[in-house]
Short mmCIF file of C-alpha atoms and ligand atoms in Angstrom, two decimals:
data_model
loop_
_atom_site.label_atom_id
_atom_site.label_comp_id
_atom_site.label_asym_id
_atom_site.label_seq_id
_atom_site.Cartn_x
_atom_site.Cartn_y
_atom_site.Cartn_z
CA MET V 1 0.00 0.00 0.00
CA ARG V 2 1.20 3.45 -0.90
CA PHE V 3 0.54 6.56 1.21
CA ASP V 4 1.22 10.12 0.00
CA ILE V 5 0.74 12.79 2.62
CA ILE V 6 0.50 16.41 1.50
CA SER V 7 0.88 19.10 4.17
CA VAL V 8 2.51 22.45 4.87
CA PHE V 9 4.47 20.60 7.60
CA PRO V 10 5.95 17.61 5.76
CA GLU V 11 8.63 17.14 8.45
CA PHE V 12 5.83 16.24 10.85
CA PHE V 13 5.64 12.72 9.43
CA SER V 14 9.11 11.55 10.44
CA VAL V 15 7.31 9.86 13.36
CA LEU V 16 6.09 7.29 10.86
CA ASP V 17 9.66 6.02 10.48
CA LEU V 18 9.48 4.70 14.04
CA SER V 19 7.88 1.63 15.50
CA LEU V 20 5.82 -0.93 13.62
CA ILE V 21 4.96 1.40 10.73
CA GLY V 22 8.67 2.21 10.29
CA LYS V 23 9.47 -1.53 10.22
CA ALA V 24 6.67 -2.15 7.74
CA GLN V 25 8.18 0.48 5.42
CA GLU V 26 11.55 -1.23 5.64
CA ARG V 27 9.91 -4.57 4.88
CA GLY V 28 8.05 -3.12 1.89
CA ILE V 29 4.55 -3.75 3.26
CA LEU V 30 3.79 -0.05 2.78
CA SER V 31 5.47 3.10 1.50
CA ILE V 32 4.92 6.58 2.88
CA ASP V 33 5.95 9.79 1.13
CA SER V 34 5.27 13.21 2.52
CA HIS V 35 5.11 16.30 0.33
CA ASP V 36 5.23 20.02 0.97
CA LEU V 37 2.07 21.63 -0.38
CA ARG V 38 4.05 24.84 -0.97
CA ASP V 39 6.06 23.04 -3.68
CA TRP V 40 3.01 23.56 -5.92
CA THR V 41 2.77 27.34 -5.40
CA ASP V 42 4.08 29.74 -7.99
CA ASP V 43 4.41 33.03 -6.09
CA PRO V 44 7.44 34.20 -4.14
CA HIS V 45 5.49 33.98 -0.86
CA ARG V 46 4.46 30.40 -1.56
CA THR V 47 0.88 31.26 -0.65
CA VAL V 48 -1.54 28.36 -0.10
CA ASP V 49 -4.57 30.20 1.32
CA ASP V 50 -6.88 33.14 0.76
CA SER V 51 -9.78 34.83 2.52
CA PRO V 52 -13.13 32.98 2.64
CA ALA V 53 -15.70 33.81 -0.03
CA GLY V 54 -18.75 35.29 1.65
CA GLY V 55 -16.66 36.70 4.48
CA GLY V 56 -15.88 35.40 7.92
CA ALA V 57 -12.90 34.61 10.07
CA GLY V 58 -9.72 32.77 9.09
CA MET V 59 -8.32 31.65 5.76
CA VAL V 60 -9.27 28.91 3.30
CA MET V 61 -6.82 26.73 1.37
CA ARG V 62 -6.83 27.36 -2.37
CA PRO V 63 -8.25 24.66 -4.68
CA ASP V 64 -5.80 25.42 -7.52
CA ILE V 65 -2.77 24.64 -5.37
CA TRP V 66 -4.38 21.51 -3.90
CA GLY V 67 -5.49 20.36 -7.36
CA LYS V 68 -1.96 20.53 -8.74
CA ALA V 69 -0.52 18.76 -5.70
CA ILE V 70 -3.05 15.91 -5.69
CA ASP V 71 -2.93 15.45 -9.48
CA THR V 72 0.84 15.12 -9.28
CA VAL V 73 0.93 12.45 -6.60
CA LEU V 74 -1.99 10.60 -8.19
CA SER V 75 -0.45 10.46 -11.65
CA ASP V 76 2.97 9.61 -10.31
CA GLY V 77 3.13 5.86 -10.74
CA ALA V 78 -0.63 5.43 -11.27
CA GLY V 79 -1.58 2.03 -12.61
CA ALA V 80 -3.74 1.88 -15.75
CA GLY V 81 -6.00 -0.64 -14.07
CA ASP V 82 -6.76 1.28 -10.86
CA GLU V 83 -10.08 -0.20 -9.80
CA ALA V 84 -12.89 1.76 -8.22
CA GLY V 85 -12.11 2.29 -4.54
CA SER V 86 -8.45 1.44 -4.97
CA VAL V 87 -7.42 5.11 -5.01
CA VAL V 88 -8.46 7.06 -1.94
CA VAL V 89 -8.14 10.75 -1.20
CA ALA V 90 -8.54 11.12 2.56
CA ILE V 91 -9.18 14.60 3.93
CA PRO V 92 -8.94 14.97 7.72
CA THR V 93 -11.40 17.56 9.00
CA PRO V 94 -13.37 18.06 12.22
CA SER V 95 -16.46 18.26 9.98
CA GLY V 96 -15.83 14.79 8.58
CA THR V 97 -17.45 11.43 9.26
CA PRO V 98 -16.07 9.85 12.45
CA LEU V 99 -13.29 7.45 11.42
CA THR V 100 -14.14 3.89 12.40
CA GLN V 101 -12.40 0.53 12.44
CA ARG V 102 -14.79 -0.58 9.67
CA THR V 103 -13.60 2.27 7.42
CA CYS V 104 -9.98 1.42 8.18
CA GLU V 105 -10.62 -2.25 7.39
CA ARG V 106 -12.23 -1.30 4.09
CA ILE V 107 -9.31 0.96 3.12
CA ALA V 108 -6.81 -1.74 4.12
CA SER V 109 -8.53 -4.37 2.00
CA ASP V 110 -9.59 -2.29 -1.04
CA ALA V 111 -7.12 0.58 -1.49
CA HIS V 112 -3.60 0.43 -2.86
CA HIS V 113 -2.97 4.19 -2.98
CA VAL V 114 -4.06 6.63 -0.27
CA VAL V 115 -3.43 10.37 -0.63
CA ILE V 116 -3.94 12.28 2.60
CA ALA V 117 -4.60 16.00 2.11
CA CYS V 118 -3.90 17.80 5.38
CA GLY V 119 -5.73 21.10 5.68
CA ARG V 120 -4.81 23.94 7.99
CA TYR V 121 -6.68 27.14 8.83
CA GLU V 122 -10.44 26.97 8.10
CA GLY V 123 -9.99 24.02 5.75
CA ILE V 124 -9.71 23.28 2.06
CA ASP V 125 -11.95 24.84 -0.62
CA ALA V 126 -14.94 22.47 -0.88
CA ARG V 127 -14.54 22.02 -4.63
CA VAL V 128 -11.44 19.89 -4.12
CA ALA V 129 -13.29 16.99 -2.46
CA GLN V 130 -16.14 17.40 -4.95
CA HIS V 131 -13.83 17.27 -7.95
CA TYR V 132 -12.04 14.06 -7.02
CA ALA V 133 -15.24 12.34 -5.91
CA ALA V 134 -16.72 13.14 -9.33
CA ASN V 135 -13.66 11.71 -11.09
CA GLY V 136 -13.52 8.12 -9.89
CA VAL V 137 -11.60 8.67 -6.66
CA GLN V 138 -12.91 7.45 -3.34
CA VAL V 139 -12.94 10.63 -1.24
CA ILE V 140 -13.15 10.18 2.54
CA GLU V 141 -13.54 13.28 4.69
CA TYR V 142 -12.95 11.94 8.19
CA SER V 143 -12.77 13.21 11.75
CA LEU V 144 -10.97 11.72 14.74
CA GLY V 145 -13.65 12.79 17.19
CA ASP V 146 -15.65 15.71 18.43
CA TYR V 147 -12.87 18.19 19.16
CA VAL V 148 -10.78 20.50 17.00
CA LEU V 149 -7.11 20.19 16.07
CA ASN V 150 -5.17 22.96 14.37
CA GLY V 151 -4.56 20.87 11.28
CA GLY V 152 -4.96 17.43 9.77
CA GLU V 153 -1.41 16.20 10.44
CA VAL V 154 -2.13 14.27 13.64
CA ALA V 155 -5.19 12.76 11.97
CA ALA V 156 -3.08 11.72 8.98
CA VAL V 157 -0.68 9.86 11.26
CA ALA V 158 -3.68 8.23 12.95
CA LEU V 159 -5.06 7.01 9.63
CA VAL V 160 -1.72 5.60 8.45
CA GLU V 161 -1.28 3.74 11.72
CA ALA V 162 -4.87 2.44 11.94
CA VAL V 163 -4.89 1.23 8.31
CA GLY V 164 -1.24 0.17 8.22
CA ARG V 165 -1.55 -2.27 11.12
CA LEU V 166 -4.32 -4.14 9.29
CA LEU V 167 -2.25 -4.84 6.19
CA PRO V 168 -1.28 -8.47 5.55
CA GLY V 169 1.96 -9.34 7.32
CA MET V 170 1.67 -6.58 9.92
CA VAL V 171 0.30 -7.96 13.15
CA GLY V 172 2.14 -11.05 14.39
CA ASN V 173 -0.97 -12.74 15.74
CA PRO V 174 -4.17 -12.07 13.72
CA GLU V 175 -6.21 -13.44 16.66
CA SER V 176 -5.37 -10.32 18.60
CA LEU V 177 -7.44 -8.42 16.02
CA VAL V 178 -10.57 -10.36 16.98
CA GLU V 179 -10.84 -9.58 20.68
CA GLU V 180 -9.48 -6.04 20.55
CA SER V 181 -11.70 -2.99 21.04
CA HIS V 182 -13.84 -2.33 17.95
CA GLY V 183 -13.12 -5.85 16.73
CA ALA V 184 -15.63 -8.35 15.41
CA ALA V 185 -17.29 -8.81 18.82
CA GLY V 186 -18.51 -5.19 18.79
CA LEU V 187 -17.28 -4.66 22.36
CA LEU V 188 -14.56 -2.68 24.03
CA GLU V 189 -11.69 -4.84 25.17
CA TYR V 190 -11.68 -6.33 28.69
CA PRO V 191 -9.09 -4.97 31.18
CA VAL V 192 -5.69 -6.64 30.95
CA TYR V 193 -3.07 -7.43 33.62
CA THR V 194 0.46 -8.72 33.92
CA ARG V 195 2.97 -9.39 36.71
CA PRO V 196 3.57 -8.44 39.45
CA VAL V 197 0.52 -10.27 40.81
CA SER V 198 0.21 -7.74 43.60
CA TRP V 199 0.92 -4.08 42.93
CA ARG V 200 0.15 -1.16 45.30
CA GLU V 201 -2.46 -3.18 47.23
CA ALA V 202 -4.20 -4.27 44.00
CA ASP V 203 -4.15 -7.91 42.93
CA ILE V 204 -4.65 -9.44 39.51
CA PRO V 205 -8.19 -10.93 39.58
CA ALA V 206 -7.81 -14.51 40.87
CA VAL V 207 -9.83 -16.06 38.03
CA LEU V 208 -7.12 -15.03 35.55
CA LEU V 209 -4.52 -16.95 37.55
CA SER V 210 -6.72 -19.97 38.27
CA GLY V 211 -5.83 -21.89 35.12
CA ASN V 212 -9.56 -22.28 34.43
CA HIS V 213 -9.72 -20.99 30.86
CA GLY V 214 -13.47 -21.20 30.60
CA ALA V 215 -13.97 -19.16 33.75
CA ALA V 216 -11.34 -16.63 32.64
CA ALA V 217 -13.02 -16.26 29.24
CA ARG V 218 -16.38 -15.74 30.94
CA TRP V 219 -14.89 -13.14 33.30
CA ARG V 220 -13.34 -11.28 30.38
CA LYS V 221 -16.56 -11.27 28.41
CA ASP V 222 -18.47 -9.93 31.41
CA ARG V 223 -15.91 -7.17 32.00
CA ALA V 224 -16.01 -6.28 28.28
CA LEU V 225 -19.81 -6.06 28.40
CA GLU V 226 -19.67 -3.97 31.60
CA LYS V 227 -17.06 -1.60 30.22
CA THR V 228 -18.90 -1.19 26.93
CA ALA V 229 -22.19 -0.50 28.71
CA ALA V 230 -20.53 2.14 30.91
CA ARG V 231 -18.48 3.87 28.23
CA ARG V 232 -20.20 3.15 24.94
CA PRO V 233 -23.90 2.37 25.42
CA ASP V 234 -24.34 3.08 21.70
CA MET V 235 -22.24 -0.02 20.98
CA VAL V 236 -24.29 -2.24 23.31
CA ALA V 237 -27.49 -1.22 21.53
CA LYS V 238 -25.93 -2.40 18.24
CA LEU V 239 -24.89 -5.88 19.44
CA ASP V 240 -26.29 -8.78 17.43
CA ALA V 241 -28.57 -10.58 19.88
CA THR V 242 -28.27 -13.90 18.04
CA ALA V 243 -24.53 -13.87 18.85
CA LEU V 244 -25.20 -13.53 22.60
CA ASP V 245 -25.35 -16.62 24.81
CA LYS V 246 -27.49 -17.04 27.92
CA LYS V 247 -24.78 -15.72 30.22
CA ASP V 248 -24.08 -12.70 28.01
CA LYS V 249 -27.77 -11.90 28.23
CA ALA V 250 -27.81 -12.34 32.01
CA THR V 251 -24.86 -9.96 32.35
CA LEU V 252 -26.49 -7.45 30.00
CA ALA V 253 -29.72 -7.69 32.03
CA SER V 254 -27.76 -6.80 35.18
CA LEU V 255 -26.50 -3.76 33.26
CA GLY V 256 -30.04 -2.72 32.25
CA TYR V 257 -30.25 -4.18 28.74
CA LEU V 258 -32.82 -6.81 27.80
CA VAL V 259 -33.35 -8.84 24.64
CA PRO V 260 -37.08 -9.36 24.08
CA ARG V 261 -38.30 -12.63 22.58
CA GLY V 262 -37.49 -12.53 18.86
CA GLY V 263 -35.50 -9.32 19.36
CA THR V 264 -32.35 -8.66 17.34
CA ARG V 265 -30.64 -6.15 19.67
CA PRO V 266 -30.35 -5.51 23.41
CA VAL V 267 -32.75 -2.78 24.51
CA PRO V 268 -31.98 -0.44 27.41
CA VAL V 269 -34.67 -0.57 30.08
CA ARG V 270 -35.26 1.54 33.16
CA ALA V 271 -37.34 1.06 36.28
CA ARG V 272 -39.03 4.11 37.80
CA GLU V 273 -41.99 5.17 39.89
CA ALA V 274 -45.20 5.37 37.83
CA THR V 275 -46.85 8.72 37.18
CA PRO V 276 -50.49 9.52 36.34
CA ARG V 277 -49.48 9.59 32.67
CA ASP V 278 -48.72 5.84 32.86
CA ALA V 279 -52.25 4.89 33.97
CA LEU V 280 -53.61 4.03 30.52
CA ALA V 281 -50.56 1.99 29.45
CA LEU V 282 -50.67 0.26 32.85
CA SER V 283 -54.32 -0.75 32.51
CA GLU V 284 -53.61 -2.11 29.01
CA LEU V 285 -50.56 -4.01 30.20
CA ALA V 286 -52.52 -5.38 33.16
CA ALA V 287 -55.35 -6.55 30.89
CA ARG V 288 -52.85 -8.28 28.60
CA THR V 289 -50.88 -10.00 31.32
CA PHE V 290 -53.53 -11.04 33.84
CA PRO V 291 -55.02 -13.86 31.71
CA ASP V 292 -51.57 -15.49 31.42
CA ALA V 293 -51.35 -15.88 35.18
CA ALA V 294 -54.97 -16.95 35.75
CA PRO V 295 -55.67 -20.58 36.61
CA ALA V 296 -56.84 -22.72 33.70
CA TYR V 297 -60.24 -23.47 35.25
CA LEU V 298 -61.26 -19.80 35.26
CA THR V 299 -63.78 -19.04 32.55
CA ASP V 300 -63.12 -16.25 30.05
CA GLU V 301 -66.13 -14.52 31.54
CA SER V 302 -64.66 -14.48 35.04
CA ILE V 303 -61.35 -13.22 33.68
CA GLN V 304 -63.00 -10.46 31.66
CA SER V 305 -65.14 -9.30 34.55
CA PHE V 306 -62.06 -9.20 36.80
CA ILE V 307 -60.17 -7.13 34.22
CA GLN V 308 -63.05 -4.71 33.81
CA GLN V 309 -63.51 -4.21 37.52
CA GLU V 310 -60.04 -4.50 38.98
CA LEU V 311 -57.71 -3.50 36.16
CA SER V 312 -59.53 -0.55 34.62
CA LEU V 313 -58.01 2.80 33.72
CA ALA V 314 -59.88 4.32 36.69
CA ARG V 315 -58.33 1.74 39.03
CA PHE V 316 -54.83 2.47 37.84
CA GLN V 317 -55.42 6.22 38.03
CA LYS V 318 -56.31 5.64 41.67
CA TYR V 319 -53.34 3.35 42.35
CA VAL V 320 -50.88 5.81 40.85
CA ALA V 321 -52.35 8.77 42.73
CA ASN V 322 -52.61 6.97 46.09
CA ASP V 323 -49.70 7.20 48.53
CA ARG V 324 -50.39 3.77 50.04
CA ASP V 325 -50.09 2.06 46.66
CA ARG V 326 -46.60 2.01 45.22
CA VAL V 327 -46.50 1.47 41.46
CA ILE V 328 -43.17 0.86 39.77
CA VAL V 329 -42.89 0.47 36.01
CA LEU V 330 -40.13 -1.06 33.92
CA GLU V 331 -39.89 0.85 30.68
CA ALA V 332 -37.96 0.20 27.44
CA ASP V 333 -36.21 3.09 25.70
CA SER V 334 -39.10 3.09 23.22
CA LYS V 335 -41.23 4.07 26.26
CA ASP V 336 -43.14 0.80 25.96
CA LEU V 337 -43.86 -0.77 29.34
CA VAL V 338 -41.98 -4.02 29.94
CA GLY V 339 -43.65 -4.74 33.26
CA TYR V 340 -45.03 -3.29 36.46
CA ALA V 341 -45.22 -3.92 40.18
CA LEU V 342 -47.98 -2.71 42.48
CA THR V 343 -47.43 -2.91 46.23
CA ILE V 344 -49.91 -2.03 48.96
CA VAL V 345 -48.17 -0.36 51.90
CA PRO V 346 -50.20 -0.41 55.16
CA GLU V 347 -50.21 2.39 57.71
CA ALA V 348 -47.47 2.28 60.35
CA ASP V 349 -46.72 -1.35 61.25
CA GLY V 350 -50.07 -2.59 59.94
CA ILE V 351 -50.87 -5.42 57.57
CA ALA V 352 -51.93 -5.08 53.96
CA GLY V 353 -54.60 -7.45 52.66
CA LEU V 354 -55.63 -8.53 56.14
CA ASP V 355 -59.02 -9.71 54.89
CA GLU V 356 -57.43 -11.40 51.87
CA GLY V 357 -55.39 -14.04 53.61
CA ALA V 358 -52.28 -12.11 54.57
CA PRO V 359 -49.80 -14.43 56.37
CA VAL V 360 -49.93 -12.49 59.63
CA ASP V 361 -47.78 -14.91 61.61
CA ALA V 362 -45.35 -16.00 58.94
CA LEU V 363 -41.66 -15.83 59.72
CA ILE V 364 -39.86 -13.19 57.67
CA ASP V 365 -36.47 -14.37 56.47
CA GLY V 366 -36.56 -16.94 59.29
CA ALA V 367 -37.31 -14.44 62.05
CA GLU V 368 -40.37 -12.90 63.66
CA ARG V 369 -41.74 -9.97 61.69
CA SER V 370 -41.13 -6.56 63.23
CA GLY V 371 -42.82 -3.76 61.27
CA PRO V 372 -45.47 -3.68 58.55
CA LEU V 373 -46.46 -6.51 56.24
CA LEU V 374 -46.79 -5.16 52.70
CA GLU V 375 -48.61 -6.90 49.87
CA LEU V 376 -47.07 -7.27 46.43
CA SER V 377 -50.47 -7.13 44.78
CA LYS V 378 -49.34 -7.26 41.17
CA PHE V 379 -46.03 -8.13 39.55
CA TYR V 380 -46.18 -8.67 35.81
CA ILE V 381 -43.79 -8.76 32.87
CA ASP V 382 -45.26 -8.43 29.39
CA ARG V 383 -45.19 -11.59 27.32
CA GLN V 384 -42.36 -10.84 24.89
CA TRP V 385 -40.10 -9.82 27.78
CA ARG V 386 -40.54 -12.94 29.93
CA GLY V 387 -37.33 -14.81 30.56
CA SER V 388 -35.26 -11.76 29.56
CA GLY V 389 -34.20 -10.83 33.10
CA GLY V 390 -36.68 -7.95 33.39
CA ALA V 391 -38.29 -9.36 36.52
CA ARG V 392 -34.99 -9.05 38.39
CA ILE V 393 -34.56 -5.39 37.40
CA LEU V 394 -38.17 -4.56 38.27
CA TRP V 395 -37.88 -6.38 41.59
CA ASP V 396 -34.53 -4.85 42.61
CA PHE V 397 -35.91 -1.36 42.03
CA THR V 398 -39.19 -2.18 43.79
CA LEU V 399 -37.39 -3.68 46.78
CA ALA V 400 -35.07 -0.69 47.15
CA ASP V 401 -38.05 1.64 46.91
CA LEU V 402 -40.08 -0.26 49.52
CA ALA V 403 -37.10 -0.78 51.82
CA SER V 404 -36.54 2.96 51.96
CA THR V 405 -40.18 3.60 52.90
CA CYS V 406 -39.93 1.01 55.71
CA ASP V 407 -36.43 1.74 56.95
CA LYS V 408 -37.48 2.55 60.52
CA TRP V 409 -38.51 -1.07 61.15
CA ALA V 410 -36.23 -3.92 62.16
CA ASN V 411 -37.79 -6.70 60.07
CA PRO V 412 -40.64 -5.59 57.83
CA GLY V 413 -42.10 -8.10 55.38
CA ILE V 414 -43.83 -8.36 52.04
CA PHE V 415 -46.13 -11.12 50.85
CA LEU V 416 -47.91 -12.14 47.70
CA GLY V 417 -50.37 -14.77 46.59
CA THR V 418 -50.04 -16.58 43.32
CA ASN V 419 -52.11 -19.23 41.60
CA ALA V 420 -50.88 -22.60 42.84
CA ALA V 421 -50.86 -24.03 39.31
CA ASN V 422 -48.62 -21.30 37.93
CA ARG V 423 -45.25 -23.00 38.17
CA ARG V 424 -43.47 -20.33 36.17
CA ALA V 425 -44.54 -17.65 38.64
CA ARG V 426 -43.70 -19.78 41.69
CA HIS V 427 -40.23 -20.44 40.35
CA ALA V 428 -39.75 -16.75 39.54
CA TYR V 429 -40.75 -15.61 43.05
CA ARG V 430 -38.41 -18.12 44.65
CA LYS V 431 -35.60 -16.73 42.54
CA LEU V 432 -36.46 -13.26 43.84
CA GLY V 433 -35.92 -14.43 47.43
CA PHE V 434 -39.52 -15.26 48.40
CA GLU V 435 -40.39 -18.35 50.42
CA GLU V 436 -43.67 -20.26 50.44
CA VAL V 437 -45.41 -19.62 53.75
CA GLY V 438 -48.95 -20.93 53.19
CA THR V 439 -52.08 -20.76 51.06
CA ARG V 440 -55.16 -18.58 50.82
CA GLN V 441 -58.59 -18.56 49.14
CA PHE V 442 -59.78 -15.73 46.92
CA THR V 443 -62.38 -15.16 44.23
CA VAL V 444 -62.07 -14.11 40.62
CA GLY V 445 -65.47 -13.27 39.16
CA GLU V 446 -67.72 -15.84 40.83
CA GLN V 447 -65.08 -18.53 41.21
CA ASP V 448 -63.06 -19.56 44.21
CA ASN V 449 -59.28 -19.90 43.85
CA ARG V 450 -56.46 -21.27 45.89
CA ASP V 451 -53.29 -19.22 46.00
CA VAL V 452 -49.89 -20.11 47.28
CA VAL V 453 -48.65 -17.39 49.63
CA PHE V 454 -45.02 -16.28 49.53
CA ALA V 455 -43.22 -13.86 51.83
CA ARG V 456 -39.79 -12.36 52.38
CA GLY V 457 -38.13 -9.51 54.21
CA LEU V 458 -37.60 -5.98 52.92
CA ARG V 459 -34.05 -5.47 53.98
CA VAL V 460 -31.69 -5.02 51.06
CA PRO V 461 -28.52 -6.99 51.74
CL1 LIG N 501 -9.44 14.88 11.20
N1 LIG N 501 -8.83 17.40 11.72
C1 LIG N 501 -8.83 18.48 12.51
N2 LIG N 501 -8.27 19.59 12.07
N3 LIG N 501 -9.39 18.48 13.71
C2 LIG N 501 -9.94 17.36 14.12
C3 LIG N 501 -9.98 16.21 13.38
C4 LIG N 501 -9.41 16.25 12.15
N4 LIG N 501 -10.62 15.25 14.05
C5 LIG N 501 -10.97 15.80 15.18
N5 LIG N 501 -10.58 17.07 15.24
#
């Protein structure tokens, strides 16, 4: 690959004689020539710029000078069979497209001649990029990021290094290209360590020294996911969900990203207290989800009459407005509701649902209850989100919220009743730290039901 760099500071590029890029030049993998733009001027002052048409601050680089310079380096040694995309004119500018690893990979695989035109001042007359783009040259106006440098020289060095290291024969171990940041996995790289094992009170994570390669790989993947979620949430939202395994998804769920059933990408979700504006969406979600949890022997009629009476818009408006009812919603970034939790908080150290079979005497986390007994009246995840890890996020937020309202008590509790036949729900509540403490009777429509009653404490470990 051949690079020609044109700049008013051609000496700048001596750095490219160092290091791996310097070695690659010696080995003939790439050639780099830098040129002084002023060599193409024809006035005694070697002028390359002029004032901007239309007025304004600063100076603009002249198209006639740039045209002569670029034509010269392009024609010098140009092959007759230069294919489309094989000749690139790269123009560094803060107004360019952000340079990505994908672009660098494409240049490395398709281009054999790259001319880098380094502007200074307010940039290069716009007709230069236009002209070459219209004449069979691949023109790439690129930026290194959202900040301004005085000229394109640093960005030219960045491009040569980023593209150069991808050329065949450059990197000793091509595998290191797979796991690196911005590699095929679409993640930032995990943190890396080397000896000494203990340095300034900080140890290398034990799993990396355990010799258990599977566990080390898992740890690295989790750290990469964590780091990417913290620093580059935009990259997490672009991950291909079909390439994620169960544990990847569990880690992403703990970071607030869920993959819905049939979904192609992780979706950021957020738990929050419901507001009156959620009442309609809540009543719709409740009507959709209730039938899934209802026992099989309930008639459609009973279910519908329950929905109309207990899960109406008016009911949810009341729940959301009432201080004793805590409603937490889990919301996707599309603003769609993923799930909701409704808890009834009794006065002082009272008992919610006393006339509905509350387990008054149940032990709470193995000890006598001291403080109120709350009722988790509703806890639902919409169908396409079940099994995605949303229940854990909704529950963690709900628990923290309830714990803070009950923090003056030594051992407050929360209970719930769920249809005995609903094994999925029973399993889910056990996973959320609830224990079975008994049963209760209740009616839906005209029909009697038996519920299993679960309880747990409200202290957050
Ligand atoms: Cl490519 N050029 C200049 N002048 N400033 C920049 C840049 C490029 N990328 C970020 N800032």
